[in-house]
XYZ file of C-alpha atoms in Angstrom:
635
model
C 172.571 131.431 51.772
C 170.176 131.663 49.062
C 172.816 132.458 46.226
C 175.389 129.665 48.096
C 172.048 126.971 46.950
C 172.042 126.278 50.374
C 168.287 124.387 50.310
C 165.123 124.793 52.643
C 164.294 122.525 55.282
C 162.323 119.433 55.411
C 159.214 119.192 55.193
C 156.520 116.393 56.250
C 155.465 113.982 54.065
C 153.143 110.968 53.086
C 150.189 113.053 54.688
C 147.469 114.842 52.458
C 144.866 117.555 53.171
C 140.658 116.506 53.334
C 140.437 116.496 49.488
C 143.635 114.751 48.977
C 145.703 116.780 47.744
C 149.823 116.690 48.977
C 150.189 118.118 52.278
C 150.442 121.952 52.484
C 152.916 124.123 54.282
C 155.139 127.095 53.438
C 158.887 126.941 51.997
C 161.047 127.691 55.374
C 164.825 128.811 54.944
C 167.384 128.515 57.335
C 166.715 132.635 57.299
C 163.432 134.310 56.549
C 163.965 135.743 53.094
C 160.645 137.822 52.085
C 158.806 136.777 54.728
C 158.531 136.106 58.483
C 155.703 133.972 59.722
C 156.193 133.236 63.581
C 158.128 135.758 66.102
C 161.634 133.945 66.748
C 162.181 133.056 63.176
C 165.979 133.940 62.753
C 166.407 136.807 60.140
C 170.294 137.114 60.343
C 173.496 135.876 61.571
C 176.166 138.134 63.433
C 179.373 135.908 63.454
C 182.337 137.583 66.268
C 184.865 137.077 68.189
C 183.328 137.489 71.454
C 179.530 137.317 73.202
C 180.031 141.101 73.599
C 180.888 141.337 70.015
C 178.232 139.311 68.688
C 175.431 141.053 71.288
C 176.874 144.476 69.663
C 177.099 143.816 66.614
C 172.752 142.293 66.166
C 172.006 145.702 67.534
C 173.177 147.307 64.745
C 171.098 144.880 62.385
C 168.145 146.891 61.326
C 165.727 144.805 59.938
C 162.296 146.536 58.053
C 159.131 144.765 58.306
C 155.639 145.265 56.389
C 153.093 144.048 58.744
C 150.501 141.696 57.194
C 147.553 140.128 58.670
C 148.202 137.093 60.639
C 146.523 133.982 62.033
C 147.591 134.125 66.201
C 145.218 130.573 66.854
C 143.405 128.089 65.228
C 140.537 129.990 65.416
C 141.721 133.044 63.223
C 143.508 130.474 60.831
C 140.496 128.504 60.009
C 137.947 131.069 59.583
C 136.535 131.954 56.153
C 138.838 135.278 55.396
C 142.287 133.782 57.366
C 145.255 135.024 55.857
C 146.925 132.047 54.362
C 150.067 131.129 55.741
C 150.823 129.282 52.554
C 150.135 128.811 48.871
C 146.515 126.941 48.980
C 142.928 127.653 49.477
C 143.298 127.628 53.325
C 145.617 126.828 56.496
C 145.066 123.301 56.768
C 148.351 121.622 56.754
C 147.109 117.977 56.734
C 144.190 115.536 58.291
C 143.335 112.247 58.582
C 140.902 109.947 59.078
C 140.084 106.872 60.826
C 136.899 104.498 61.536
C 133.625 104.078 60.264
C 131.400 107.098 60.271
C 128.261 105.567 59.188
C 128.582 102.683 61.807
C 129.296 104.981 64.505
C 126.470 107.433 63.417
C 124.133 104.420 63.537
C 125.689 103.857 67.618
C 124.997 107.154 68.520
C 121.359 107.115 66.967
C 120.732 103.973 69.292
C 122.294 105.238 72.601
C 120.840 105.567 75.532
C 123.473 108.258 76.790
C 125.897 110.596 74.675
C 128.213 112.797 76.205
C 129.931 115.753 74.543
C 132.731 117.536 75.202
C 135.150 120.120 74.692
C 138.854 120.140 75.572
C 141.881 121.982 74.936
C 145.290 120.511 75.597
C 147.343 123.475 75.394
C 150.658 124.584 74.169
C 154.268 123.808 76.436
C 157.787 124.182 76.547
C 160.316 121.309 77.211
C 161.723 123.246 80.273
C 165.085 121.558 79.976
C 168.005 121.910 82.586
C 170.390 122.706 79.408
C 169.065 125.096 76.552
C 169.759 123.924 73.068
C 173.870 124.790 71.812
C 175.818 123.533 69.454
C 179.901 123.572 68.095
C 180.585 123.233 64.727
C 184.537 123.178 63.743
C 186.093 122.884 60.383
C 189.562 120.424 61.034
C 191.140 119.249 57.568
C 188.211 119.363 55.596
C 186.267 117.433 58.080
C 182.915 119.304 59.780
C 182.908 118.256 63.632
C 179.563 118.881 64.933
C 179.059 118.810 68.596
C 175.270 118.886 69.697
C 172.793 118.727 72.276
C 170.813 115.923 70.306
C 168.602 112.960 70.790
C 169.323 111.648 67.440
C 173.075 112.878 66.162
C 172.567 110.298 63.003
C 169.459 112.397 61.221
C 171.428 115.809 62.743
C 174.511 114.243 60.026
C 172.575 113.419 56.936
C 170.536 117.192 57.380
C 173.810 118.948 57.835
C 175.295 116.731 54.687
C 172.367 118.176 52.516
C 172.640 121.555 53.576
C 176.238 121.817 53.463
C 176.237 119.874 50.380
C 179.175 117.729 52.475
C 178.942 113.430 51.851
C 178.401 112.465 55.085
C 181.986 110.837 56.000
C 183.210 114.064 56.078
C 180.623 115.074 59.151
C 181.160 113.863 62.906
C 178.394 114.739 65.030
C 179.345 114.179 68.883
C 177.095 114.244 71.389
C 177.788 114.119 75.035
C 175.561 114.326 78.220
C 172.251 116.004 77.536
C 170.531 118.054 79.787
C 167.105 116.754 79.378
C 165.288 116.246 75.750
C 161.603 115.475 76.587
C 161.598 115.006 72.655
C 162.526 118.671 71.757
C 166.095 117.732 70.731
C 165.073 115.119 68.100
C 164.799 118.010 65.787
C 167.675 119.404 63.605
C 166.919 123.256 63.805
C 167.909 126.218 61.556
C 170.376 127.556 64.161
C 172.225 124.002 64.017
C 172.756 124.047 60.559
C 173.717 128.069 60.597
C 176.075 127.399 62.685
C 177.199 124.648 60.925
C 177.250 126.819 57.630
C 179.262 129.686 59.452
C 181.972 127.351 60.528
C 182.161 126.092 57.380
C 182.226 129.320 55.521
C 185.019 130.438 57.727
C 186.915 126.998 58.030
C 187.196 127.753 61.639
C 184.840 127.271 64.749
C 181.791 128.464 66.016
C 179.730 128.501 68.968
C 175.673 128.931 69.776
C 174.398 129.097 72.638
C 170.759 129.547 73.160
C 169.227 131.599 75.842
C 166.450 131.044 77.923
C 164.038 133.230 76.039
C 165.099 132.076 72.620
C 164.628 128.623 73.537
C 161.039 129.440 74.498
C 160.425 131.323 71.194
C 162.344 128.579 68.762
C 162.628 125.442 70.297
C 159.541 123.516 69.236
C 156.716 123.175 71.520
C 154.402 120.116 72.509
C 150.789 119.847 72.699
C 148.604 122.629 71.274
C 145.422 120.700 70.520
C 141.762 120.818 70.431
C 139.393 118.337 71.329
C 135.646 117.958 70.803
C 135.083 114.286 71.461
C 131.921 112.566 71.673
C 131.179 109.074 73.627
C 127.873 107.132 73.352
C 126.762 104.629 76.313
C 123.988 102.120 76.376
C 121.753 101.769 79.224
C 123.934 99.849 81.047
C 126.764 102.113 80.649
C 129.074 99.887 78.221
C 130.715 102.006 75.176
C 128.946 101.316 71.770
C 130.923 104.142 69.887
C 133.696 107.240 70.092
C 133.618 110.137 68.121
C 136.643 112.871 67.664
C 137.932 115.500 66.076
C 141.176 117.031 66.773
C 142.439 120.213 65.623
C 146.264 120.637 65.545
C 148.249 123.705 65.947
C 151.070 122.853 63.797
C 152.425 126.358 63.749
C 154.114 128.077 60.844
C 156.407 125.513 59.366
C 154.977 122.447 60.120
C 158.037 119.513 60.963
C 157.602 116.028 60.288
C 157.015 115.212 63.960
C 154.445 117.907 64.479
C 152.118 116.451 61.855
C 152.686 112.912 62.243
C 152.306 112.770 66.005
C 149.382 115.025 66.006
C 147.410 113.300 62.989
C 148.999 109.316 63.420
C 150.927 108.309 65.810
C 148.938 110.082 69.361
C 145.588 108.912 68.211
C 146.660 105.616 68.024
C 145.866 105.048 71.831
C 142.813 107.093 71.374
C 140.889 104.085 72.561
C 143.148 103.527 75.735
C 142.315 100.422 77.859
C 138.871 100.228 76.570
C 137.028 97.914 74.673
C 135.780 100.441 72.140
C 134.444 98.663 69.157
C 133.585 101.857 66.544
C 135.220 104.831 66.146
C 134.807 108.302 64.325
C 138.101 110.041 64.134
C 139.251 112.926 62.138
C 142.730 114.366 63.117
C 143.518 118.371 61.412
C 146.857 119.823 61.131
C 146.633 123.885 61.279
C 148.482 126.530 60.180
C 149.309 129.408 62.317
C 151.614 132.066 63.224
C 153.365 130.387 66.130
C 156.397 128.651 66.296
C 156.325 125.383 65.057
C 155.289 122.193 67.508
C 157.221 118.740 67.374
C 157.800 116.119 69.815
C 157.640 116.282 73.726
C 157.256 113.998 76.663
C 154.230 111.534 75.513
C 154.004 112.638 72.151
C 150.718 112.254 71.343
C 149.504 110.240 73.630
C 149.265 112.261 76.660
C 146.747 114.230 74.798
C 144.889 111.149 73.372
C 144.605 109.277 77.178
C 142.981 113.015 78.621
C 141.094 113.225 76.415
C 139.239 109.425 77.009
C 139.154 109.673 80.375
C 137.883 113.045 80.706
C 135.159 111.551 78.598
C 134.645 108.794 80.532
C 134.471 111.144 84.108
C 131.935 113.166 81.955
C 129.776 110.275 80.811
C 129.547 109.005 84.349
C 128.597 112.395 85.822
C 125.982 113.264 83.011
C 124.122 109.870 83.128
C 124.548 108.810 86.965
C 127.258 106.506 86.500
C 129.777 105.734 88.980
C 133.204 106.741 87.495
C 134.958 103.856 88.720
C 132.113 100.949 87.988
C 131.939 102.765 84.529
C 135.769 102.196 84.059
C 135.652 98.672 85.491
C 132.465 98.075 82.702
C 134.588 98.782 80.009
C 138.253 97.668 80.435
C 139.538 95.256 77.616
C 139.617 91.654 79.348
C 142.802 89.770 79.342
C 141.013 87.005 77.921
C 140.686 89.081 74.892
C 144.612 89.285 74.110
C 146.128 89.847 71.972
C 143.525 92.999 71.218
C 143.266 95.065 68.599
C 141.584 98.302 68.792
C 139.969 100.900 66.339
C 142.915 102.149 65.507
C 144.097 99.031 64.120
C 146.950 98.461 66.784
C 147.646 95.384 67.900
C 148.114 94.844 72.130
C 150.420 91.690 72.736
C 149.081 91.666 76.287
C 147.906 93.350 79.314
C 146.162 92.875 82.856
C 144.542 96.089 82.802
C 141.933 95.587 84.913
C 144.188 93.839 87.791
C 146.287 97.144 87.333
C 143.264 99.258 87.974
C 142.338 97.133 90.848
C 145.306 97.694 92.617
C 146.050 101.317 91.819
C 142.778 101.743 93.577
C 144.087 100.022 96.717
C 147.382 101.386 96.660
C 145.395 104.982 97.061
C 143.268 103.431 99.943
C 140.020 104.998 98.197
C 138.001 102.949 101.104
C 139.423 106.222 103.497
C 138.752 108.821 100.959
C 136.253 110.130 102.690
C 137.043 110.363 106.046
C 139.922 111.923 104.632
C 138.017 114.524 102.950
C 135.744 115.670 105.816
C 139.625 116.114 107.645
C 140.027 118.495 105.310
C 136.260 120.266 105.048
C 136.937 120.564 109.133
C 139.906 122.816 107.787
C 137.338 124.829 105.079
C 139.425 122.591 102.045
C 137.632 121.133 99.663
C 139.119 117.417 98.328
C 138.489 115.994 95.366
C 140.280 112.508 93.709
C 140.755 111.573 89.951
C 141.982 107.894 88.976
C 143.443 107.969 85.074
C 144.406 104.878 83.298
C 147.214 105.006 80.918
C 148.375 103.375 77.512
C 151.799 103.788 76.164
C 153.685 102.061 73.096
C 156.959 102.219 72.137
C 159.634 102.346 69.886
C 158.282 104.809 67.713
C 157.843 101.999 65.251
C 162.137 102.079 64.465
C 162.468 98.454 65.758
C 166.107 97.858 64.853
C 169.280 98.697 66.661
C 172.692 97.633 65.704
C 175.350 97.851 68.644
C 179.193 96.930 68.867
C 180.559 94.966 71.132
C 184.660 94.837 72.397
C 186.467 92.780 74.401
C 189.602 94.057 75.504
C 192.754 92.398 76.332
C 192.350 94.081 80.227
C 189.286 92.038 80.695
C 187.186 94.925 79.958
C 184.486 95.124 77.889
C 183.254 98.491 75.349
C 179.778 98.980 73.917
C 178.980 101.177 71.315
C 175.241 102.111 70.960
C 173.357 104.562 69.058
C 170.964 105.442 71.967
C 171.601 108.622 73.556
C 171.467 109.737 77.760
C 169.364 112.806 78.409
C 169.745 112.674 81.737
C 167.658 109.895 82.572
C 169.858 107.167 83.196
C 169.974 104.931 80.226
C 173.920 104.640 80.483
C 173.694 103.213 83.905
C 171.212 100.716 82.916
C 172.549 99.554 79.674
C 176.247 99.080 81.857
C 173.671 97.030 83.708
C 172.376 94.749 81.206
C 176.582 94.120 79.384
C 177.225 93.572 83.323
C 174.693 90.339 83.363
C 175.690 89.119 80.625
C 179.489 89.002 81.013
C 179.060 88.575 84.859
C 181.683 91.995 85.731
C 181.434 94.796 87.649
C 180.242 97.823 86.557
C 183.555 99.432 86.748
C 185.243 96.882 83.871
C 181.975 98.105 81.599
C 182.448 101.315 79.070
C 179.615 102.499 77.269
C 179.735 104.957 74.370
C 177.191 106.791 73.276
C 176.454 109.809 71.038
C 179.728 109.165 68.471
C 178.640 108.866 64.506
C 181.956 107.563 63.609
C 181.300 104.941 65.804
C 178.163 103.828 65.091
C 174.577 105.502 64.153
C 170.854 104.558 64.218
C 167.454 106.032 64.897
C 168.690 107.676 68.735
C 166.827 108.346 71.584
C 162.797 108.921 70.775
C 159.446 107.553 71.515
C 160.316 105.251 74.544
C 162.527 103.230 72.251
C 165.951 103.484 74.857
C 165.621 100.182 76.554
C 163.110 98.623 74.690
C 165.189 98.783 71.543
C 168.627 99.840 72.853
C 168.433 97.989 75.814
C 167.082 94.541 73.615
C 170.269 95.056 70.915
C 173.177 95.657 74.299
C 171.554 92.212 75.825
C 171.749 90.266 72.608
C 174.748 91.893 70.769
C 176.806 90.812 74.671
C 175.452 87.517 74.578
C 176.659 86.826 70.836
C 180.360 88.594 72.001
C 180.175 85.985 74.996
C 179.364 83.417 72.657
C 182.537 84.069 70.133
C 184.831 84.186 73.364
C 183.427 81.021 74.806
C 184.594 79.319 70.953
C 187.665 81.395 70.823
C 188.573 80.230 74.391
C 187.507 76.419 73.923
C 190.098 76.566 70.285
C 192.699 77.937 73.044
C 192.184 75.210 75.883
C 191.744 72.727 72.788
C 188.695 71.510 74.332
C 185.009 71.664 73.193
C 182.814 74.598 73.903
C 180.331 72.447 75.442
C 182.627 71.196 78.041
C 183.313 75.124 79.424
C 181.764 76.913 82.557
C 182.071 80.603 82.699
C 181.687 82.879 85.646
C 183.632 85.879 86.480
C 185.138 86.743 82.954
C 186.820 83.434 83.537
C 186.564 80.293 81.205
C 187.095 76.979 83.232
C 186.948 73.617 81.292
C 184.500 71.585 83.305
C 185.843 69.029 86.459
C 189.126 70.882 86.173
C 191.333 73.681 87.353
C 192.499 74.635 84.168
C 190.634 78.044 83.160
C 191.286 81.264 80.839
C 190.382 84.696 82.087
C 188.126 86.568 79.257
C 190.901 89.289 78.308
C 193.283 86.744 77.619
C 191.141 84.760 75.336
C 190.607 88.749 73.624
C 194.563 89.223 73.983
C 195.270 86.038 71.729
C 193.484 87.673 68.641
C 195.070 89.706 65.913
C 194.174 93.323 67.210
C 194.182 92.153 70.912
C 190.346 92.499 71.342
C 187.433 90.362 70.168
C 184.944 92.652 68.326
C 181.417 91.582 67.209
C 178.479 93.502 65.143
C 175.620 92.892 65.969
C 171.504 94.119 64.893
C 168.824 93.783 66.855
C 165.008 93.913 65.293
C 162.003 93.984 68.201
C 158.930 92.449 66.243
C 156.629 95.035 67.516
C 155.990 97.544 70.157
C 155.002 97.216 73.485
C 152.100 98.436 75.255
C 152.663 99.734 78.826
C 150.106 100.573 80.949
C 149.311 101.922 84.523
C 146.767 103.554 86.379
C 147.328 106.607 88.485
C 145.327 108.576 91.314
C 145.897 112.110 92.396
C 144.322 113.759 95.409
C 143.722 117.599 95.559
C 142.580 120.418 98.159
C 141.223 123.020 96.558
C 141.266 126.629 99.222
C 137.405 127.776 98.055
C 138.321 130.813 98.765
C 141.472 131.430 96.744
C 141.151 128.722 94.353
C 144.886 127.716 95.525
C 145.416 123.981 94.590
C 147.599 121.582 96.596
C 148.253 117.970 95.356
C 148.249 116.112 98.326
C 148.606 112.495 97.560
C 149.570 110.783 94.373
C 149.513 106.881 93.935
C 150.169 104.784 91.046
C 150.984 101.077 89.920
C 152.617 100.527 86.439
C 152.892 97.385 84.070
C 155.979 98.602 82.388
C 157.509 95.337 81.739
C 161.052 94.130 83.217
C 162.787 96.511 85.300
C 166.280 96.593 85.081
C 166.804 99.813 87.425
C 163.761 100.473 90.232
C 165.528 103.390 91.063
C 165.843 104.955 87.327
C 162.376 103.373 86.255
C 161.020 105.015 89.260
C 162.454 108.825 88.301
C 161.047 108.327 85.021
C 157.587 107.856 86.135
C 157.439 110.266 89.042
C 159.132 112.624 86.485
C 156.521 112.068 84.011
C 153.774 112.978 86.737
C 155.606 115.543 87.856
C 155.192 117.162 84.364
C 151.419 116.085 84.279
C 150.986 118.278 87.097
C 152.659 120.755 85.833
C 150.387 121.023 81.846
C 147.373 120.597 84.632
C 148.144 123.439 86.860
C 150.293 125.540 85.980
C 152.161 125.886 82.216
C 150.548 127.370 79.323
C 152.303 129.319 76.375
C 150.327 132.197 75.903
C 150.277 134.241 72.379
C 148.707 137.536 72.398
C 145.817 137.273 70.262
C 146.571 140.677 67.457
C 150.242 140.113 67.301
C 150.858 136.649 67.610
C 153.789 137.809 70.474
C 154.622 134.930 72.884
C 153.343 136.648 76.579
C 154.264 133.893 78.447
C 158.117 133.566 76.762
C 160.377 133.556 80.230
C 160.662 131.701 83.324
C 159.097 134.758 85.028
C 155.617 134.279 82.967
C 155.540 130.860 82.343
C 155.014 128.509 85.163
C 156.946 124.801 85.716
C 156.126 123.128 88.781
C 159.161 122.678 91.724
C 160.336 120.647 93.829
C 157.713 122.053 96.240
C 154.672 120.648 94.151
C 154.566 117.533 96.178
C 154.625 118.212 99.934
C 154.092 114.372 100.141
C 155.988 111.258 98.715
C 155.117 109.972 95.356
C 153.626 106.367 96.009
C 154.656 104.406 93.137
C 154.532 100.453 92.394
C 155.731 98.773 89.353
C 155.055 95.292 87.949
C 156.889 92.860 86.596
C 154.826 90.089 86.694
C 152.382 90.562 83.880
């Protein structure tokens, strides 16, 4: 590879380390060359003929290793005599800052109540149904590139610098997904191996991951800590927050990893609150782990636990109720638009009617005759209400779509969003459905096809919002350009035609066109329009949530035994989908809560918990009760 020129991967950019200086992380190959910094790095490639072939031939690799020292946790990779995982005084990758130090120093000096405390949000896998694979074929000087990807567009332009290929001559094709959770954003070494391979060979190659590699190589989400500090005046009302995050970034930190870690998850640090100062500093750290990257939240899972533990903490310290604490501080609506200390701007929100109700829905006014049900039983119950804040988009706020009409009536849409298993190809067939006023069934959607179309993919709640927004508009415009191409065919005026039905009817008459005619009449038999879509800025949804335990005293066995929760996530356009996303989502709460933690053995930075029979997901036996879930439209 090296003497081919085949180049190093990506790194992050446009971050810098505390005394400004360019970001800092080590050179990474798409196989270790001196040096192998996380276990599950790929040293070589065994290309064969079979899986049996293949499996015997890497046994006969022998590969010799010098062990050095090594940095297993943040811990070991910050203190004074680490060994450096790259060329620089020490392991830190990147930080930021954000706030006003002094101002929020002067807050805490005048408080009546500061709370401290300590959290760790701790390293996970993106369980997915399907482990990452990929098919790369060589046909007539043309790479075909079939993935498991959420974003097959930046998969094309990293294989076209690697291979040194333009781009026309790559196709990346992706199909249905089994589940993403962020993970498959990334373009990883094996993908462009086995890219490489094919292309060496000018045949076809296969790679399949297996469980255990997925666990070692496929990036993982989370890994931070937390030491955040809140301070209260007498009356309980926030005056300042204080935090500082420390990143696990891993060895070879990706462009995700930082930015979500030190940017993007911090920028609902403040939540629903009306937080007027804060004191943030955000630290990307080197380590010998695999390296982290996007997954379910990104970011802002870790930034929301972290407030409202804060807040639970605050009211328990200083004799606060938890709920009249919350209630206190929630940004009023007649403060929208809001923006925070983060500098992001909230277009709206009813936060504290959301709260209200989430507290009803969970019928908190029985809690406790619920819990002495269960101290009759020797349980002890326990509640926790969370409030959440999302945004989305990932700030890539354009999306170009094409639209055909066909002469059978039928209508295709070509989108660069991508299904993961989540439904977003049902819903889209939903919104081309309104608009041209057909069944379902008369609706094709393609997806996942970069000779037919690219753009940012599937990432940071963007599907809908985005994807959704460009379908809606780019099948009104095609409606639009049929309604003038039918009126020129009636010889009538566009004003003076109904539609309903894929069927054009010139007003107070029975004469009428059917939509596939009208496409039938044109030069290729099909009406095609381009169209581009820009959002002007994120949204901000919201919800609250409350979760009801029993906790066995005497085994320490927790049971979730209730779970509740009304969301403000804007219009719906599938209850049924929108629903499996958010029961989903708290599904995989429960899980980071209870049960899943990747676990690296503290001398040689081995991953202990690297299988399904050490690391623990939650099943379909979590809930022995229904989900209770509400969403709103309305605000």
């Amino acid at each position: 590879l090296l003497a081919a020129g085949v180049p190093a991967m990506a790194k992050p950019i446009n971050f810098k380390r505390p005394d400004g200086s360019p970001l800092q992380t080590p050179e990474r190959h798409l196989l270790a060359t001196t040096r192998v910094r996380f276990v599950g790095e790929p040293v070589a490639v065994v290309v064969a003929d079979s899986i049996a072939q293949a499996q015997a031939a890497a046994e006969l690799v022998e590969v010799s290793y010098e062990p050095r020292p090594l940095a297993a946790d943040m811990a070991q990779a910050l203190a004074s005599d680490a060994p450096l995982l790259a060329d620089g005084p020490d392991n830190i990758c990147a930080q930021t800052h954000f706030g006003d130090t002094a101002a929020v120093n002067e807050a805490f000096a005048k408080a009546a109540h500061v709370t401290s405390l300590d959290i760790q949000h701790q390293r996970l896998a993106a369980i997915t149904i399907e482990p990452r694979n990929s098919i790369a074929t060589m046909r007539d000087n043309r790479l075909e590139f079939r993935a498991t990807s959420q974003a097959p567009t930046q998969m094309r332009a990293a294989l076209s610098h690697h291979l040194g290929l333009p781009v026309e001559a790559i196709r990346v094709v992706v199909g249905d997904v089994g589940g993403g959770f962020g993970m498959k954003t990334a373009t990883y070494a094996e993908d462009l191996l086995t890219a490489y391979c094919a292309y060496r060979l000018g045949g076809a190659v296969k790679w399949v991951s297996t469980r255990s590699e997925d666990f070692l190589t496929s990036s993982h989400g989370r890994g931070v800590d937390t030491k955040i500090d809140i301070a209260l005046d007498a009356a309980g009302k926030i005056l300042a927050l204080r935090f500082h995050n420390h990143a696990d970034v891993g060895a070879y930190p990706t462009m995700a990893g930082v930015a979500i870690q030190v940017l993007i998850g911090p920028w609902v640090s403040t939540s629903i609150y009306d937080i007027p100062l804060i004191d943030a500093t955000l630290t990307a750290v080197l380590t010998n782990r695999a390296p982290t990257g996007a997954y379910r939240g990104a970011g802002r899972p870790e930034a929301i636990l972290s407030i409202e533990r804060a807040l639970d903490e605050a009211a328990r310290a200083h004799g606060f109720d938890r709920l009249e604490l919350r209630r206190l501080n929630i940004i009023p609506e007649s403060k929208m638009p809001y923006t925070n200390a983060m500098g992001q701007t909230y277009d709206t929100g009813a936060f504290g009617r959301i709260l209200e109700r989430g507290l009803a829905l969970a019928k908190l006014d029985d809690f406790e005759s619920r819990a002495a049900t269960s101290a009759e039983r020797g349980m002890w119950r326990g509640f926790g209400v969370a409030s959440f804040l999302e945004w989305t988009s990932g700030n890539s706020f354009t999306e170009e779509v094409n639209i055909q009409i066909m002469a059978d009536g039928s209508v295709e849409v070509f989108t660069a969003v991508l299904p993961m298993g989540q439904g977003i190809q049902t819903s889209l067939t939903q919104l081309v459905a309104d608009v041209f006023d057909l069944p379902a069934e008369k609706i094709r959607v393609v997806m996942g096809d970069t000779d037919r179309g690219n753009g940012f993919g599937s990432a940071g709640s963007r599907s809908i919002f985005t994807g959704g927004g460009a379908v809606s508009e780019g099948s009104a415009k095609a409606l639009e350009l049929a309604r003038s191409l039918a009126a020129e065919a009636l010889e009538t005026a566009v004003e003076d035609l109904d539609y309903a039905q894929a069927r054009f009817t010139v007003k107070g008459t029975d004469v009428a066109i059917e939509l596939g005619e009208v496409a039938k009449l044109q030069a290729d038999q099909r009406i095609v329009v381009e169209s581009s879509t820009t959002a002007g800025a994120p949204t901000w949804p919201n919800g609250c949530h409350v979760c009801e335990v029993e906790i066995n005293p005497e085994t320490g066995e927790c049971e979730v035994v209730a779970y509740s929760s009304v969301n403000d996530v804007g219009r719906v356009i599938s209850p049924t989908i929108v629903r499996g996303q958010l029961d989903g989502g708290a599904v995989q709460g429960i899980g980071q809560a209870l049960y899943e933690n990747l676990i690296y053995e503290a001398h040689g930075a081995q991953l202990i918990s690297g299988s399904l029979m050490d690391y623990a997901v939650p099943h379909a036996d979590v809930m022995q009760v229904d989900f209770v879930t509400e969403m709103d439209e309305s605000i």
